[in-house]
């Protein structure tokens, strides 16, 4: 077995889509990013790369490279899946977001990740927490964080 962990943070700004796990969540604010800013997929990509000790998302898709401008993060994930060919046992994800509440969107996000990873949804956990108004921008609702742990068969 190999284990990987990934983490990502994006600032939120009005007028951008809020993308989480390939799903657009209704929200007045979305991620500021060079790509589509899907913080959950970015953390997942880092978790996969971490499991195989293959660097990180920044080394694979540099923000300076115009090819990745406004890129669909699902496409970046599929490139990493092609490279690593992970036999995923399970993934456990946590999103920290002050608002909107994600509870009603969790199953849609799990289904989207299930589709992107070709993995049964019962191997995909997505949890949502607020920052309890702590941690500056995060607690003010001006940022979103995702953390992902992945277990793969070597
Ligand atoms: Mg990112």
mmCIF file with all atom_site columns, C-alpha atoms and ligand atoms in Angstrom:
data_model
loop_
_atom_site.group_PDB
_atom_site.id
_atom_site.type_symbol
_atom_site.label_atom_id
_atom_site.label_alt_id
_atom_site.label_comp_id
_atom_site.label_asym_id
_atom_site.label_entity_id
_atom_site.label_seq_id
_atom_site.pdbx_PDB_ins_code
_atom_site.Cartn_x
_atom_site.Cartn_y
_atom_site.Cartn_z
_atom_site.occupancy
_atom_site.B_iso_or_equiv
_atom_site.pdbx_formal_charge
_atom_site.auth_seq_id
_atom_site.auth_comp_id
_atom_site.auth_asym_id
_atom_site.auth_atom_id
_atom_site.pdbx_PDB_model_num
ATOM   1   C  CA  . UNK A 1 1   ? 0.000   0.000  0.000   1.00 0.00 ? 1   UNK A CA  1
ATOM   2   C  CA  . UNK A 1 2   ? 0.959   3.638  -0.424  1.00 0.00 ? 2   UNK A CA  1
ATOM   3   C  CA  . UNK A 1 3   ? -0.665  6.650  1.252   1.00 0.00 ? 3   UNK A CA  1
ATOM   4   C  CA  . UNK A 1 4   ? -0.816  10.220 -0.021  1.00 0.00 ? 4   UNK A CA  1
ATOM   5   C  CA  . UNK A 1 5   ? -2.062  13.504 1.341   1.00 0.00 ? 5   UNK A CA  1
ATOM   6   C  CA  . UNK A 1 6   ? -2.958  16.694 -0.479  1.00 0.00 ? 6   UNK A CA  1
ATOM   7   C  CA  . UNK A 1 7   ? -3.902  20.180 0.611   1.00 0.00 ? 7   UNK A CA  1
ATOM   8   C  CA  . UNK A 1 8   ? -4.961  23.301 -1.268  1.00 0.00 ? 8   UNK A CA  1
ATOM   9   C  CA  . UNK A 1 9   ? -6.314  26.759 -0.551  1.00 0.00 ? 9   UNK A CA  1
ATOM   10  C  CA  . UNK A 1 10  ? -7.870  29.337 -2.857  1.00 0.00 ? 10  UNK A CA  1
ATOM   11  C  CA  . UNK A 1 11  ? -9.077  32.868 -2.248  1.00 0.00 ? 11  UNK A CA  1
ATOM   12  C  CA  . UNK A 1 12  ? -12.760 33.437 -3.098  1.00 0.00 ? 12  UNK A CA  1
ATOM   13  C  CA  . UNK A 1 13  ? -14.007 36.439 -5.052  1.00 0.00 ? 13  UNK A CA  1
ATOM   14  C  CA  . UNK A 1 14  ? -17.443 37.553 -6.342  1.00 0.00 ? 14  UNK A CA  1
ATOM   15  C  CA  . UNK A 1 15  ? -18.354 36.574 -9.891  1.00 0.00 ? 15  UNK A CA  1
ATOM   16  C  CA  . UNK A 1 16  ? -16.224 33.419 -10.158 1.00 0.00 ? 16  UNK A CA  1
ATOM   17  C  CA  . UNK A 1 17  ? -17.750 29.887 -10.177 1.00 0.00 ? 17  UNK A CA  1
ATOM   18  C  CA  . UNK A 1 18  ? -17.239 27.861 -6.987  1.00 0.00 ? 18  UNK A CA  1
ATOM   19  C  CA  . UNK A 1 19  ? -15.947 24.495 -8.251  1.00 0.00 ? 19  UNK A CA  1
ATOM   20  C  CA  . UNK A 1 20  ? -15.639 21.555 -5.848  1.00 0.00 ? 20  UNK A CA  1
ATOM   21  C  CA  . UNK A 1 21  ? -14.849 18.064 -7.103  1.00 0.00 ? 21  UNK A CA  1
ATOM   22  C  CA  . UNK A 1 22  ? -16.020 18.910 -10.615 1.00 0.00 ? 22  UNK A CA  1
ATOM   23  C  CA  . UNK A 1 23  ? -19.356 20.313 -9.414  1.00 0.00 ? 23  UNK A CA  1
ATOM   24  C  CA  . UNK A 1 24  ? -20.311 23.991 -9.636  1.00 0.00 ? 24  UNK A CA  1
ATOM   25  C  CA  . UNK A 1 25  ? -21.803 24.945 -6.277  1.00 0.00 ? 25  UNK A CA  1
ATOM   26  C  CA  . UNK A 1 26  ? -24.313 27.845 -6.274  1.00 0.00 ? 26  UNK A CA  1
ATOM   27  C  CA  . UNK A 1 27  ? -22.430 30.657 -4.536  1.00 0.00 ? 27  UNK A CA  1
ATOM   28  C  CA  . UNK A 1 28  ? -21.930 34.421 -4.945  1.00 0.00 ? 28  UNK A CA  1
ATOM   29  C  CA  . UNK A 1 29  ? -18.158 33.827 -4.750  1.00 0.00 ? 29  UNK A CA  1
ATOM   30  C  CA  . UNK A 1 30  ? -15.768 31.371 -6.393  1.00 0.00 ? 30  UNK A CA  1
ATOM   31  C  CA  . UNK A 1 31  ? -12.093 30.507 -6.455  1.00 0.00 ? 31  UNK A CA  1
ATOM   32  C  CA  . UNK A 1 32  ? -9.464  32.907 -7.767  1.00 0.00 ? 32  UNK A CA  1
ATOM   33  C  CA  . UNK A 1 33  ? -7.137  30.753 -9.858  1.00 0.00 ? 33  UNK A CA  1
ATOM   34  C  CA  . UNK A 1 34  ? -5.155  30.319 -13.032 1.00 0.00 ? 34  UNK A CA  1
ATOM   35  C  CA  . UNK A 1 35  ? -7.159  27.141 -13.807 1.00 0.00 ? 35  UNK A CA  1
ATOM   36  C  CA  . UNK A 1 36  ? -10.851 26.713 -12.910 1.00 0.00 ? 36  UNK A CA  1
ATOM   37  C  CA  . UNK A 1 37  ? -9.634  26.716 -9.294  1.00 0.00 ? 37  UNK A CA  1
ATOM   38  C  CA  . UNK A 1 38  ? -11.256 23.471 -8.170  1.00 0.00 ? 38  UNK A CA  1
ATOM   39  C  CA  . UNK A 1 39  ? -9.589  23.311 -4.769  1.00 0.00 ? 39  UNK A CA  1
ATOM   40  C  CA  . UNK A 1 40  ? -10.820 19.768 -4.042  1.00 0.00 ? 40  UNK A CA  1
ATOM   41  C  CA  . UNK A 1 41  ? -9.478  18.306 -7.288  1.00 0.00 ? 41  UNK A CA  1
ATOM   42  C  CA  . UNK A 1 42  ? -6.188  20.144 -6.772  1.00 0.00 ? 42  UNK A CA  1
ATOM   43  C  CA  . UNK A 1 43  ? -5.802  18.582 -3.308  1.00 0.00 ? 43  UNK A CA  1
ATOM   44  C  CA  . UNK A 1 44  ? -6.740  15.191 -4.776  1.00 0.00 ? 44  UNK A CA  1
ATOM   45  C  CA  . UNK A 1 45  ? -4.093  15.545 -7.509  1.00 0.00 ? 45  UNK A CA  1
ATOM   46  C  CA  . UNK A 1 46  ? -1.464  16.367 -4.865  1.00 0.00 ? 46  UNK A CA  1
ATOM   47  C  CA  . UNK A 1 47  ? -2.577  13.341 -2.808  1.00 0.00 ? 47  UNK A CA  1
ATOM   48  C  CA  . UNK A 1 48  ? -2.162  11.011 -5.820  1.00 0.00 ? 48  UNK A CA  1
ATOM   49  C  CA  . UNK A 1 49  ? 1.227   12.506 -6.749  1.00 0.00 ? 49  UNK A CA  1
ATOM   50  C  CA  . UNK A 1 50  ? 2.245   12.302 -3.079  1.00 0.00 ? 50  UNK A CA  1
ATOM   51  C  CA  . UNK A 1 51  ? 1.379   8.604  -2.883  1.00 0.00 ? 51  UNK A CA  1
ATOM   52  C  CA  . UNK A 1 52  ? 3.825   7.934  -5.732  1.00 0.00 ? 52  UNK A CA  1
ATOM   53  C  CA  . UNK A 1 53  ? 6.441   10.538 -4.669  1.00 0.00 ? 53  UNK A CA  1
ATOM   54  C  CA  . UNK A 1 54  ? 6.062   12.252 -8.050  1.00 0.00 ? 54  UNK A CA  1
ATOM   55  C  CA  . UNK A 1 55  ? 6.228   15.888 -7.047  1.00 0.00 ? 55  UNK A CA  1
ATOM   56  C  CA  . UNK A 1 56  ? 3.236   18.176 -6.851  1.00 0.00 ? 56  UNK A CA  1
ATOM   57  C  CA  . UNK A 1 57  ? 0.586   19.873 -8.956  1.00 0.00 ? 57  UNK A CA  1
ATOM   58  C  CA  . UNK A 1 58  ? 2.748   22.982 -9.405  1.00 0.00 ? 58  UNK A CA  1
ATOM   59  C  CA  . UNK A 1 59  ? 5.614   21.008 -10.937 1.00 0.00 ? 59  UNK A CA  1
ATOM   60  C  CA  . UNK A 1 60  ? 3.241   19.210 -13.343 1.00 0.00 ? 60  UNK A CA  1
ATOM   61  C  CA  . UNK A 1 61  ? 1.079   22.199 -14.297 1.00 0.00 ? 61  UNK A CA  1
ATOM   62  C  CA  . UNK A 1 62  ? 3.059   25.424 -13.691 1.00 0.00 ? 62  UNK A CA  1
ATOM   63  C  CA  . UNK A 1 63  ? 0.826   28.528 -13.351 1.00 0.00 ? 63  UNK A CA  1
ATOM   64  C  CA  . UNK A 1 64  ? 3.270   30.271 -15.715 1.00 0.00 ? 64  UNK A CA  1
ATOM   65  C  CA  . UNK A 1 65  ? 2.271   27.854 -18.511 1.00 0.00 ? 65  UNK A CA  1
ATOM   66  C  CA  . UNK A 1 66  ? -0.533  29.367 -20.609 1.00 0.00 ? 66  UNK A CA  1
ATOM   67  C  CA  . UNK A 1 67  ? -1.758  25.847 -21.502 1.00 0.00 ? 67  UNK A CA  1
ATOM   68  C  CA  . UNK A 1 68  ? -3.332  25.575 -18.034 1.00 0.00 ? 68  UNK A CA  1
ATOM   69  C  CA  . UNK A 1 69  ? -5.083  28.958 -18.020 1.00 0.00 ? 69  UNK A CA  1
ATOM   70  C  CA  . UNK A 1 70  ? -8.760  28.394 -17.075 1.00 0.00 ? 70  UNK A CA  1
ATOM   71  C  CA  . UNK A 1 71  ? -8.073  24.650 -17.427 1.00 0.00 ? 71  UNK A CA  1
ATOM   72  C  CA  . UNK A 1 72  ? -10.776 22.206 -16.392 1.00 0.00 ? 72  UNK A CA  1
ATOM   73  C  CA  . UNK A 1 73  ? -9.264  20.615 -13.283 1.00 0.00 ? 73  UNK A CA  1
ATOM   74  C  CA  . UNK A 1 74  ? -10.891 17.313 -14.285 1.00 0.00 ? 74  UNK A CA  1
ATOM   75  C  CA  . UNK A 1 75  ? -8.577  17.346 -17.305 1.00 0.00 ? 75  UNK A CA  1
ATOM   76  C  CA  . UNK A 1 76  ? -5.533  17.902 -15.083 1.00 0.00 ? 76  UNK A CA  1
ATOM   77  C  CA  . UNK A 1 77  ? -6.704  14.999 -12.911 1.00 0.00 ? 77  UNK A CA  1
ATOM   78  C  CA  . UNK A 1 78  ? -7.070  12.703 -15.926 1.00 0.00 ? 78  UNK A CA  1
ATOM   79  C  CA  . UNK A 1 79  ? -3.477  13.510 -17.002 1.00 0.00 ? 79  UNK A CA  1
ATOM   80  C  CA  . UNK A 1 80  ? -2.218  12.574 -13.514 1.00 0.00 ? 80  UNK A CA  1
ATOM   81  C  CA  . UNK A 1 81  ? -4.343  9.398  -13.490 1.00 0.00 ? 81  UNK A CA  1
ATOM   82  C  CA  . UNK A 1 82  ? -2.810  8.412  -16.845 1.00 0.00 ? 82  UNK A CA  1
ATOM   83  C  CA  . UNK A 1 83  ? 0.674   8.987  -15.426 1.00 0.00 ? 83  UNK A CA  1
ATOM   84  C  CA  . UNK A 1 84  ? 0.261   7.237  -12.059 1.00 0.00 ? 84  UNK A CA  1
ATOM   85  C  CA  . UNK A 1 85  ? -2.439  4.626  -12.867 1.00 0.00 ? 85  UNK A CA  1
ATOM   86  C  CA  . UNK A 1 86  ? -3.404  4.417  -9.180  1.00 0.00 ? 86  UNK A CA  1
ATOM   87  C  CA  . UNK A 1 87  ? -5.295  1.393  -7.857  1.00 0.00 ? 87  UNK A CA  1
ATOM   88  C  CA  . UNK A 1 88  ? -7.260  3.447  -5.356  1.00 0.00 ? 88  UNK A CA  1
ATOM   89  C  CA  . UNK A 1 89  ? -8.494  1.774  -2.181  1.00 0.00 ? 89  UNK A CA  1
ATOM   90  C  CA  . UNK A 1 90  ? -10.308 4.828  -0.830  1.00 0.00 ? 90  UNK A CA  1
ATOM   91  C  CA  . UNK A 1 91  ? -10.109 8.589  -0.522  1.00 0.00 ? 91  UNK A CA  1
ATOM   92  C  CA  . UNK A 1 92  ? -11.145 10.797 2.378   1.00 0.00 ? 92  UNK A CA  1
ATOM   93  C  CA  . UNK A 1 93  ? -11.696 14.495 1.660   1.00 0.00 ? 93  UNK A CA  1
ATOM   94  C  CA  . UNK A 1 94  ? -12.460 17.459 3.910   1.00 0.00 ? 94  UNK A CA  1
ATOM   95  C  CA  . UNK A 1 95  ? -13.526 20.869 2.599   1.00 0.00 ? 95  UNK A CA  1
ATOM   96  C  CA  . UNK A 1 96  ? -13.321 23.910 4.872   1.00 0.00 ? 96  UNK A CA  1
ATOM   97  C  CA  . UNK A 1 97  ? -15.794 26.538 3.710   1.00 0.00 ? 97  UNK A CA  1
ATOM   98  C  CA  . UNK A 1 98  ? -17.683 29.094 5.778   1.00 0.00 ? 98  UNK A CA  1
ATOM   99  C  CA  . UNK A 1 99  ? -20.582 29.410 3.337   1.00 0.00 ? 99  UNK A CA  1
ATOM   100 C  CA  . UNK A 1 100 ? -22.614 28.194 1.513   1.00 0.00 ? 100 UNK A CA  1
ATOM   101 C  CA  . UNK A 1 101 ? -23.373 25.022 3.477   1.00 0.00 ? 101 UNK A CA  1
ATOM   102 C  CA  . UNK A 1 102 ? -22.252 22.015 1.449   1.00 0.00 ? 102 UNK A CA  1
ATOM   103 C  CA  . UNK A 1 103 ? -24.376 19.321 3.102   1.00 0.00 ? 103 UNK A CA  1
ATOM   104 C  CA  . UNK A 1 104 ? -26.959 19.182 0.282   1.00 0.00 ? 104 UNK A CA  1
ATOM   105 C  CA  . UNK A 1 105 ? -24.215 19.043 -2.380  1.00 0.00 ? 105 UNK A CA  1
ATOM   106 C  CA  . UNK A 1 106 ? -22.032 16.314 -0.842  1.00 0.00 ? 106 UNK A CA  1
ATOM   107 C  CA  . UNK A 1 107 ? -23.563 13.368 -2.709  1.00 0.00 ? 107 UNK A CA  1
ATOM   108 C  CA  . UNK A 1 108 ? -23.302 15.197 -6.045  1.00 0.00 ? 108 UNK A CA  1
ATOM   109 C  CA  . UNK A 1 109 ? -19.617 15.876 -5.359  1.00 0.00 ? 109 UNK A CA  1
ATOM   110 C  CA  . UNK A 1 110 ? -19.040 12.210 -4.429  1.00 0.00 ? 110 UNK A CA  1
ATOM   111 C  CA  . UNK A 1 111 ? -20.780 11.083 -7.637  1.00 0.00 ? 111 UNK A CA  1
ATOM   112 C  CA  . UNK A 1 112 ? -18.656 13.475 -9.698  1.00 0.00 ? 112 UNK A CA  1
ATOM   113 C  CA  . UNK A 1 113 ? -15.422 12.205 -8.097  1.00 0.00 ? 113 UNK A CA  1
ATOM   114 C  CA  . UNK A 1 114 ? -16.657 8.628  -8.593  1.00 0.00 ? 114 UNK A CA  1
ATOM   115 C  CA  . UNK A 1 115 ? -17.050 9.376  -12.304 1.00 0.00 ? 115 UNK A CA  1
ATOM   116 C  CA  . UNK A 1 116 ? -13.702 11.191 -12.616 1.00 0.00 ? 116 UNK A CA  1
ATOM   117 C  CA  . UNK A 1 117 ? -11.817 8.427  -10.772 1.00 0.00 ? 117 UNK A CA  1
ATOM   118 C  CA  . UNK A 1 118 ? -13.816 5.432  -12.086 1.00 0.00 ? 118 UNK A CA  1
ATOM   119 C  CA  . UNK A 1 119 ? -14.181 4.458  -8.423  1.00 0.00 ? 119 UNK A CA  1
ATOM   120 C  CA  . UNK A 1 120 ? -17.252 3.339  -6.485  1.00 0.00 ? 120 UNK A CA  1
ATOM   121 C  CA  . UNK A 1 121 ? -18.806 6.197  -4.504  1.00 0.00 ? 121 UNK A CA  1
ATOM   122 C  CA  . UNK A 1 122 ? -18.719 4.115  -1.307  1.00 0.00 ? 122 UNK A CA  1
ATOM   123 C  CA  . UNK A 1 123 ? -14.910 4.423  -1.429  1.00 0.00 ? 123 UNK A CA  1
ATOM   124 C  CA  . UNK A 1 124 ? -15.128 8.219  -1.567  1.00 0.00 ? 124 UNK A CA  1
ATOM   125 C  CA  . UNK A 1 125 ? -15.727 10.251 1.570   1.00 0.00 ? 125 UNK A CA  1
ATOM   126 C  CA  . UNK A 1 126 ? -16.381 13.996 1.345   1.00 0.00 ? 126 UNK A CA  1
ATOM   127 C  CA  . UNK A 1 127 ? -16.820 15.932 4.573   1.00 0.00 ? 127 UNK A CA  1
ATOM   128 C  CA  . UNK A 1 128 ? -17.548 19.628 4.986   1.00 0.00 ? 128 UNK A CA  1
ATOM   129 C  CA  . UNK A 1 129 ? -16.580 21.850 7.878   1.00 0.00 ? 129 UNK A CA  1
ATOM   130 C  CA  . UNK A 1 130 ? -16.666 25.549 8.578   1.00 0.00 ? 130 UNK A CA  1
ATOM   131 C  CA  . UNK A 1 131 ? -13.687 27.348 10.087  1.00 0.00 ? 131 UNK A CA  1
ATOM   132 C  CA  . UNK A 1 132 ? -15.873 28.555 13.010  1.00 0.00 ? 132 UNK A CA  1
ATOM   133 C  CA  . UNK A 1 133 ? -15.028 32.137 11.924  1.00 0.00 ? 133 UNK A CA  1
ATOM   134 C  CA  . UNK A 1 134 ? -11.319 31.471 12.721  1.00 0.00 ? 134 UNK A CA  1
ATOM   135 C  CA  . UNK A 1 135 ? -8.254  31.594 10.440  1.00 0.00 ? 135 UNK A CA  1
ATOM   136 C  CA  . UNK A 1 136 ? -8.728  35.073 8.946   1.00 0.00 ? 136 UNK A CA  1
ATOM   137 C  CA  . UNK A 1 137 ? -9.915  34.953 5.325   1.00 0.00 ? 137 UNK A CA  1
ATOM   138 C  CA  . UNK A 1 138 ? -11.148 31.370 5.712   1.00 0.00 ? 138 UNK A CA  1
ATOM   139 C  CA  . UNK A 1 139 ? -13.336 32.247 8.687   1.00 0.00 ? 139 UNK A CA  1
ATOM   140 C  CA  . UNK A 1 140 ? -14.621 35.364 6.915   1.00 0.00 ? 140 UNK A CA  1
ATOM   141 C  CA  . UNK A 1 141 ? -15.753 33.296 3.928   1.00 0.00 ? 141 UNK A CA  1
ATOM   142 C  CA  . UNK A 1 142 ? -13.093 34.740 1.642   1.00 0.00 ? 142 UNK A CA  1
ATOM   143 C  CA  . UNK A 1 143 ? -11.175 31.475 1.103   1.00 0.00 ? 143 UNK A CA  1
ATOM   144 C  CA  . UNK A 1 144 ? -11.743 27.737 0.746   1.00 0.00 ? 144 UNK A CA  1
ATOM   145 C  CA  . UNK A 1 145 ? -9.453  24.878 1.797   1.00 0.00 ? 145 UNK A CA  1
ATOM   146 C  CA  . UNK A 1 146 ? -9.472  21.200 0.844   1.00 0.00 ? 146 UNK A CA  1
ATOM   147 C  CA  . UNK A 1 147 ? -7.505  18.318 2.363   1.00 0.00 ? 147 UNK A CA  1
ATOM   148 C  CA  . UNK A 1 148 ? -7.436  14.833 0.843   1.00 0.00 ? 148 UNK A CA  1
ATOM   149 C  CA  . UNK A 1 149 ? -5.969  11.523 2.025   1.00 0.00 ? 149 UNK A CA  1
ATOM   150 C  CA  . UNK A 1 150 ? -5.686  8.652  -0.433  1.00 0.00 ? 150 UNK A CA  1
ATOM   151 C  CA  . UNK A 1 151 ? -4.749  4.985  -0.028  1.00 0.00 ? 151 UNK A CA  1
ATOM   152 C  CA  . UNK A 1 152 ? -3.551  3.089  -3.097  1.00 0.00 ? 152 UNK A CA  1
ATOM   153 C  CA  . UNK A 1 153 ? -2.324  -0.424 -3.774  1.00 0.00 ? 153 UNK A CA  1
ATOM   154 C  CA  . UNK A 1 154 ? 1.314   -0.402 -4.852  1.00 0.00 ? 154 UNK A CA  1
HETATM 155 MG MG1 . LIG B 2 .   ? -5.115  25.079 -6.453  1.00 0.00 ? 1   LIG B MG1 1
#
